[in-house]
């Protein structure tokens, strides 16, 4: 079973906690985004949205 990934734009800065979290992927495109699991996202005070299948492929995200 695949895990649903979610993303949020990072508007301030990437914290050491984000960098060291094994369930976090940082993506930089038109902005900087944190990608993680739904459950893991609860520890970050950001607004998360589901990652689309197209984005999964385009950014080579791992579930």
Coordinates of C-alpha atoms in Angstrom, one line a residue, residues 3-63:
X3 CA 1.5 6.2 1.5
X4 CA -0.2 9.5 0.7
X5 CA 2.3 12.3 0.5
X6 CA 1.5 15.9 1.2
X7 CA 3.4 19.1 0.6
X8 CA 3.6 22.6 1.9
X9 CA 5.5 25.7 0.7
X10 CA 8.2 26.9 3.1
X11 CA 7.9 30.6 3.3
X12 CA 10.5 31.3 6.1
X13 CA 13.4 28.9 6.2
X14 CA 14.2 25.2 6.4
X15 CA 14.7 24.2 10.0
X16 CA 17.3 21.7 11.2
X17 CA 14.4 19.4 12.3
X18 CA 13.2 19.4 8.6
X19 CA 16.7 18.7 7.3
X20 CA 17.2 15.8 9.7
X21 CA 13.7 14.2 9.4
X22 CA 14.1 11.0 7.4
X23 CA 10.4 11.3 6.3
X24 CA 10.9 14.7 4.7
X25 CA 12.0 15.6 1.2
X26 CA 12.8 19.1 0.3
X27 CA 11.9 20.2 -3.3
X28 CA 12.9 23.4 -4.9
X29 CA 11.2 24.6 -8.0
X30 CA 9.3 28.0 -8.2
X31 CA 9.6 27.9 -4.4
X32 CA 10.8 25.6 -1.7
X33 CA 8.5 22.9 -0.6
X34 CA 8.5 20.2 2.2
X35 CA 7.1 16.8 1.2
X36 CA 6.2 14.3 3.8
X37 CA 3.6 11.8 4.9
X38 CA 0.2 12.9 6.3
X39 CA 1.0 11.6 9.8
X40 CA 4.4 13.2 9.9
X41 CA 3.1 16.6 8.6
X42 CA 1.3 17.1 11.9
X43 CA 4.5 18.1 13.6
X44 CA 5.0 21.1 11.3
X45 CA 2.9 24.2 11.6
X46 CA 2.3 24.5 7.8
X47 CA -0.7 24.1 5.5
X48 CA -0.3 20.8 3.7
X49 CA -1.9 19.6 0.4
X50 CA -2.0 16.3 -1.3
X51 CA 0.8 15.6 -3.8
X52 CA -0.5 14.7 -7.3
X53 CA 0.6 11.7 -9.2
X54 CA 2.2 14.0 -11.8
X55 CA 4.2 15.8 -9.2
X56 CA 5.4 12.4 -7.8
X57 CA 6.8 11.5 -11.2
X58 CA 8.1 14.9 -12.1
X59 CA 10.1 15.3 -8.9
X60 CA 10.9 11.7 -8.4
X61 CA 9.3 11.6 -5.0
X62 CA 9.5 8.4 -3.0
X63 CA 6.7 7.1 -0.9

